[in-house]
């Protein structure tokens, strides 16, 4: 639990908001009677940072954390009653980080000590995600014993996977919290967090630098990553593609000049295109009218010119489509009354 909450805190610090995070927790530690710090979770024995504070939004907890719900989140096959906050609302341009931790073995990961996620289940879910265009790139990170075996069945392009241990290897915890009586964080996650604590949201560290930071002597296992399904070079991919979110900020002097030059040009081009289409439509409509209707329009125009100015003004008012033009005509109409009232008070 501390592993997941630690990584949750890290990606939020690097700019990913809660509405783009689906957090699944077994939630069996914070309120456990053996916990001397009720409703608190720590990843270090010094207890300086409570990972289970007020700013944590858990989407699936307790008995909701099942293999079925996990696969439904990935594939998007939810029941209609499931709210949007519990859905993975991704598309073909999304970069998704899938982090899993717990007890595992050869091609499986345990859920709640009662069921298992098999490697072929994960591969099938990822295949469905790719076919339904739910991601552009997917990074699968697993911290469990024999983690690398969970990737054996993956075949979908655009997937990058990294595990804390090879087949036949265990993943070990980092240190023990004597007050709680259990190990609070695993080694692979601990050194992953140590790497990210040196970064901020604007750093350009690559995935290659992250993967090369794992020292087998410190992990006491061999970190394995599978990249044959991934098209890009790891040196060219910043870690913030998966672990952070950097938004383009436009600084302006005026309060309402929010459009950049590129967006303004695009907007003006679109306006010109719309105006051009509008003129073409009007030209087509005129061409479709017969000559008799054009003659009638001209006749009405000549008759209108011979009428009194007020009739002409009234006919123009009926054809006004622009609010600014309406205001201008209103000001012109008020001018005679203003002159007359001024003459009376002299």
PDB file of C-alpha atoms in Angstrom, residues 53-181:
ATOM      1  CA  UNK A  53      -3.409  12.471   4.188  1.00  0.00           C
ATOM      2  CA  UNK A  54      -6.353  14.630   3.163  1.00  0.00           C
ATOM      3  CA  UNK A  55      -5.229  15.041  -0.437  1.00  0.00           C
ATOM      4  CA  UNK A  56      -5.738  11.398  -1.458  1.00  0.00           C
ATOM      5  CA  UNK A  57      -8.586  10.338  -3.730  1.00  0.00           C
ATOM      6  CA  UNK A  58      -9.053   6.559  -3.777  1.00  0.00           C
ATOM      7  CA  UNK A  59     -11.193   5.352  -6.682  1.00  0.00           C
ATOM      8  CA  UNK A  60     -11.333   1.629  -5.824  1.00  0.00           C
ATOM      9  CA  UNK A  61     -10.761   0.391  -2.283  1.00  0.00           C
ATOM     10  CA  UNK A  62     -11.133  -2.793  -0.279  1.00  0.00           C
ATOM     11  CA  UNK A  63     -13.371  -5.375  -1.909  1.00  0.00           C
ATOM     12  CA  UNK A  64     -13.663  -3.223  -5.045  1.00  0.00           C
ATOM     13  CA  UNK A  65     -10.058  -4.075  -5.888  1.00  0.00           C
ATOM     14  CA  UNK A  66     -10.647  -7.195  -7.954  1.00  0.00           C
ATOM     15  CA  UNK A  67      -9.216  -8.602 -11.156  1.00  0.00           C
ATOM     16  CA  UNK A  68     -12.541  -8.012 -12.877  1.00  0.00           C
ATOM     17  CA  UNK A  69     -12.674  -4.323 -11.955  1.00  0.00           C
ATOM     18  CA  UNK A  70      -9.032  -3.885 -12.891  1.00  0.00           C
ATOM     19  CA  UNK A  71      -9.618  -5.317 -16.357  1.00  0.00           C
ATOM     20  CA  UNK A  72     -12.781  -3.244 -16.756  1.00  0.00           C
ATOM     21  CA  UNK A  73     -10.820  -0.075 -16.038  1.00  0.00           C
ATOM     22  CA  UNK A  74      -8.256  -0.956 -18.693  1.00  0.00           C
ATOM     23  CA  UNK A  75     -10.723  -1.988 -21.393  1.00  0.00           C
ATOM     24  CA  UNK A  76     -13.452   0.538 -20.594  1.00  0.00           C
ATOM     25  CA  UNK A  77     -16.143  -2.156 -20.315  1.00  0.00           C
ATOM     26  CA  UNK A  78     -18.015  -0.636 -17.385  1.00  0.00           C
ATOM     27  CA  UNK A  79     -21.593  -0.929 -16.276  1.00  0.00           C
ATOM     28  CA  UNK A  80     -23.663   2.187 -16.894  1.00  0.00           C
ATOM     29  CA  UNK A  81     -23.825   3.004 -13.168  1.00  0.00           C
ATOM     30  CA  UNK A  82     -20.036   3.433 -12.882  1.00  0.00           C
ATOM     31  CA  UNK A  83     -19.234   7.179 -12.584  1.00  0.00           C
ATOM     32  CA  UNK A  84     -16.738   8.952 -14.833  1.00  0.00           C
ATOM     33  CA  UNK A  85     -14.315   9.354 -11.916  1.00  0.00           C
ATOM     34  CA  UNK A  86     -13.818   5.563 -11.900  1.00  0.00           C
ATOM     35  CA  UNK A  87     -13.220   5.275 -15.653  1.00  0.00           C
ATOM     36  CA  UNK A  88     -10.008   5.543 -17.645  1.00  0.00           C
ATOM     37  CA  UNK A  89     -10.999   8.280 -20.101  1.00  0.00           C
ATOM     38  CA  UNK A  90      -8.059   7.915 -22.470  1.00  0.00           C
ATOM     39  CA  UNK A  91      -7.802   8.079 -26.264  1.00  0.00           C
ATOM     40  CA  UNK A  92      -5.412   7.298 -29.123  1.00  0.00           C
ATOM     41  CA  UNK A  93      -3.078  10.118 -28.072  1.00  0.00           C
ATOM     42  CA  UNK A  94      -2.712   9.150 -24.405  1.00  0.00           C
ATOM     43  CA  UNK A  95       0.500   8.117 -22.623  1.00  0.00           C
ATOM     44  CA  UNK A  96      -0.519   5.775 -19.806  1.00  0.00           C
ATOM     45  CA  UNK A  97       1.483   4.589 -16.799  1.00  0.00           C
ATOM     46  CA  UNK A  98       0.255   1.301 -15.307  1.00  0.00           C
ATOM     47  CA  UNK A  99       1.883   0.623 -11.932  1.00  0.00           C
ATOM     48  CA  UNK A 100       1.227  -2.625 -10.050  1.00  0.00           C
ATOM     49  CA  UNK A 101       2.706  -3.919  -6.827  1.00  0.00           C
ATOM     50  CA  UNK A 102       2.006  -6.762  -4.426  1.00  0.00           C
ATOM     51  CA  UNK A 103       2.729 -10.467  -4.110  1.00  0.00           C
ATOM     52  CA  UNK A 104       3.411 -12.323  -7.339  1.00  0.00           C
ATOM     53  CA  UNK A 105       5.105 -15.260  -8.979  1.00  0.00           C
ATOM     54  CA  UNK A 106       5.703 -16.837 -12.360  1.00  0.00           C
ATOM     55  CA  UNK A 107       3.291 -14.988 -14.707  1.00  0.00           C
ATOM     56  CA  UNK A 108       0.788 -13.926 -12.039  1.00  0.00           C
ATOM     57  CA  UNK A 109       0.035 -11.127  -9.548  1.00  0.00           C
ATOM     58  CA  UNK A 110      -2.165 -11.754  -6.522  1.00  0.00           C
ATOM     59  CA  UNK A 111      -5.239  -9.636  -5.754  1.00  0.00           C
ATOM     60  CA  UNK A 112      -6.445  -9.576  -2.133  1.00  0.00           C
ATOM     61  CA  UNK A 113      -4.827 -12.974  -1.499  1.00  0.00           C
ATOM     62  CA  UNK A 114      -7.925 -14.529  -3.076  1.00  0.00           C
ATOM     63  CA  UNK A 115      -7.464 -14.295  -6.867  1.00  0.00           C
ATOM     64  CA  UNK A 116      -4.733 -13.787  -9.411  1.00  0.00           C
ATOM     65  CA  UNK A 117      -4.100 -11.671 -12.483  1.00  0.00           C
ATOM     66  CA  UNK A 118      -2.461 -13.904 -15.074  1.00  0.00           C
ATOM     67  CA  UNK A 119      -0.024 -12.685 -17.732  1.00  0.00           C
ATOM     68  CA  UNK A 120      -2.431 -13.641 -20.526  1.00  0.00           C
ATOM     69  CA  UNK A 121      -5.199 -11.623 -18.817  1.00  0.00           C
ATOM     70  CA  UNK A 122      -2.985  -8.550 -18.869  1.00  0.00           C
ATOM     71  CA  UNK A 123      -1.942  -9.153 -22.474  1.00  0.00           C
ATOM     72  CA  UNK A 124      -5.541  -9.580 -23.614  1.00  0.00           C
ATOM     73  CA  UNK A 125      -6.617  -6.366 -21.845  1.00  0.00           C
ATOM     74  CA  UNK A 126      -3.748  -4.404 -23.407  1.00  0.00           C
ATOM     75  CA  UNK A 127      -4.638  -5.830 -26.822  1.00  0.00           C
ATOM     76  CA  UNK A 128      -8.225  -4.641 -26.407  1.00  0.00           C
ATOM     77  CA  UNK A 129      -6.979  -1.222 -25.343  1.00  0.00           C
ATOM     78  CA  UNK A 130      -4.871  -0.959 -28.484  1.00  0.00           C
ATOM     79  CA  UNK A 131      -7.704  -2.093 -30.756  1.00  0.00           C
ATOM     80  CA  UNK A 132     -10.070   0.417 -29.158  1.00  0.00           C
ATOM     81  CA  UNK A 133      -7.441   3.195 -29.484  1.00  0.00           C
ATOM     82  CA  UNK A 134      -7.228   3.816 -25.738  1.00  0.00           C
ATOM     83  CA  UNK A 135      -3.541   4.692 -25.721  1.00  0.00           C
ATOM     84  CA  UNK A 136      -0.661   5.828 -27.880  1.00  0.00           C
ATOM     85  CA  UNK A 137       2.067   4.553 -25.555  1.00  0.00           C
ATOM     86  CA  UNK A 138       1.769   2.408 -22.444  1.00  0.00           C
ATOM     87  CA  UNK A 139       4.386   1.944 -19.730  1.00  0.00           C
ATOM     88  CA  UNK A 140       3.775  -1.066 -17.470  1.00  0.00           C
ATOM     89  CA  UNK A 141       5.766  -0.997 -14.211  1.00  0.00           C
ATOM     90  CA  UNK A 142       5.529  -3.952 -11.822  1.00  0.00           C
ATOM     91  CA  UNK A 143       7.139  -4.348  -8.394  1.00  0.00           C
ATOM     92  CA  UNK A 144       6.689  -7.966  -7.317  1.00  0.00           C
ATOM     93  CA  UNK A 145       8.582 -11.233  -7.239  1.00  0.00           C
ATOM     94  CA  UNK A 146       9.408 -12.555 -10.738  1.00  0.00           C
ATOM     95  CA  UNK A 147       7.846  -9.386 -12.152  1.00  0.00           C
ATOM     96  CA  UNK A 148       9.361  -9.810 -15.616  1.00  0.00           C
ATOM     97  CA  UNK A 149       7.280 -12.932 -16.268  1.00  0.00           C
ATOM     98  CA  UNK A 150       4.098 -10.868 -16.214  1.00  0.00           C
ATOM     99  CA  UNK A 151       5.138  -9.343 -19.566  1.00  0.00           C
ATOM    100  CA  UNK A 152       5.679 -12.609 -21.419  1.00  0.00           C
ATOM    101  CA  UNK A 153       2.374 -12.555 -23.303  1.00  0.00           C
ATOM    102  CA  UNK A 154       2.358  -8.889 -24.340  1.00  0.00           C
ATOM    103  CA  UNK A 155       2.186  -8.447 -28.120  1.00  0.00           C
ATOM    104  CA  UNK A 156       0.678  -4.997 -28.690  1.00  0.00           C
ATOM    105  CA  UNK A 157       2.830  -2.259 -30.262  1.00  0.00           C
ATOM    106  CA  UNK A 158       3.570   0.884 -28.301  1.00  0.00           C
ATOM    107  CA  UNK A 159       4.006  -0.970 -24.994  1.00  0.00           C
ATOM    108  CA  UNK A 160       7.069  -0.592 -22.769  1.00  0.00           C
ATOM    109  CA  UNK A 161       7.398  -2.749 -19.640  1.00  0.00           C
ATOM    110  CA  UNK A 162       9.754  -2.773 -16.660  1.00  0.00           C
ATOM    111  CA  UNK A 163       9.796  -5.139 -13.695  1.00  0.00           C
ATOM    112  CA  UNK A 164      11.662  -5.273 -10.423  1.00  0.00           C
ATOM    113  CA  UNK A 165      12.975  -8.846 -10.851  1.00  0.00           C
ATOM    114  CA  UNK A 166      13.662 -11.587 -13.358  1.00  0.00           C
ATOM    115  CA  UNK A 167      12.169 -15.058 -13.402  1.00  0.00           C
ATOM    116  CA  UNK A 168      13.294 -17.002 -10.345  1.00  0.00           C
ATOM    117  CA  UNK A 169      14.178 -13.817  -8.424  1.00  0.00           C
ATOM    118  CA  UNK A 170      12.440 -12.243  -5.446  1.00  0.00           C
ATOM    119  CA  UNK A 171      11.762  -8.557  -4.907  1.00  0.00           C
ATOM    120  CA  UNK A 172      12.842  -7.464  -1.464  1.00  0.00           C
ATOM    121  CA  UNK A 173      11.657  -4.795   0.939  1.00  0.00           C
ATOM    122  CA  UNK A 174      13.905  -1.883   1.785  1.00  0.00           C
ATOM    123  CA  UNK A 175      13.565  -1.561   5.551  1.00  0.00           C
ATOM    124  CA  UNK A 176      11.367  -2.471   8.513  1.00  0.00           C
ATOM    125  CA  UNK A 177       9.239  -0.146  10.625  1.00  0.00           C
ATOM    126  CA  UNK A 178       9.514  -1.579  14.113  1.00  0.00           C
ATOM    127  CA  UNK A 179       6.569   0.462  15.416  1.00  0.00           C
ATOM    128  CA  UNK A 180       4.218  -1.075  12.851  1.00  0.00           C
ATOM    129  CA  UNK A 181       5.984  -4.411  12.681  1.00  0.00           C
TER     130      UNK A 181
END
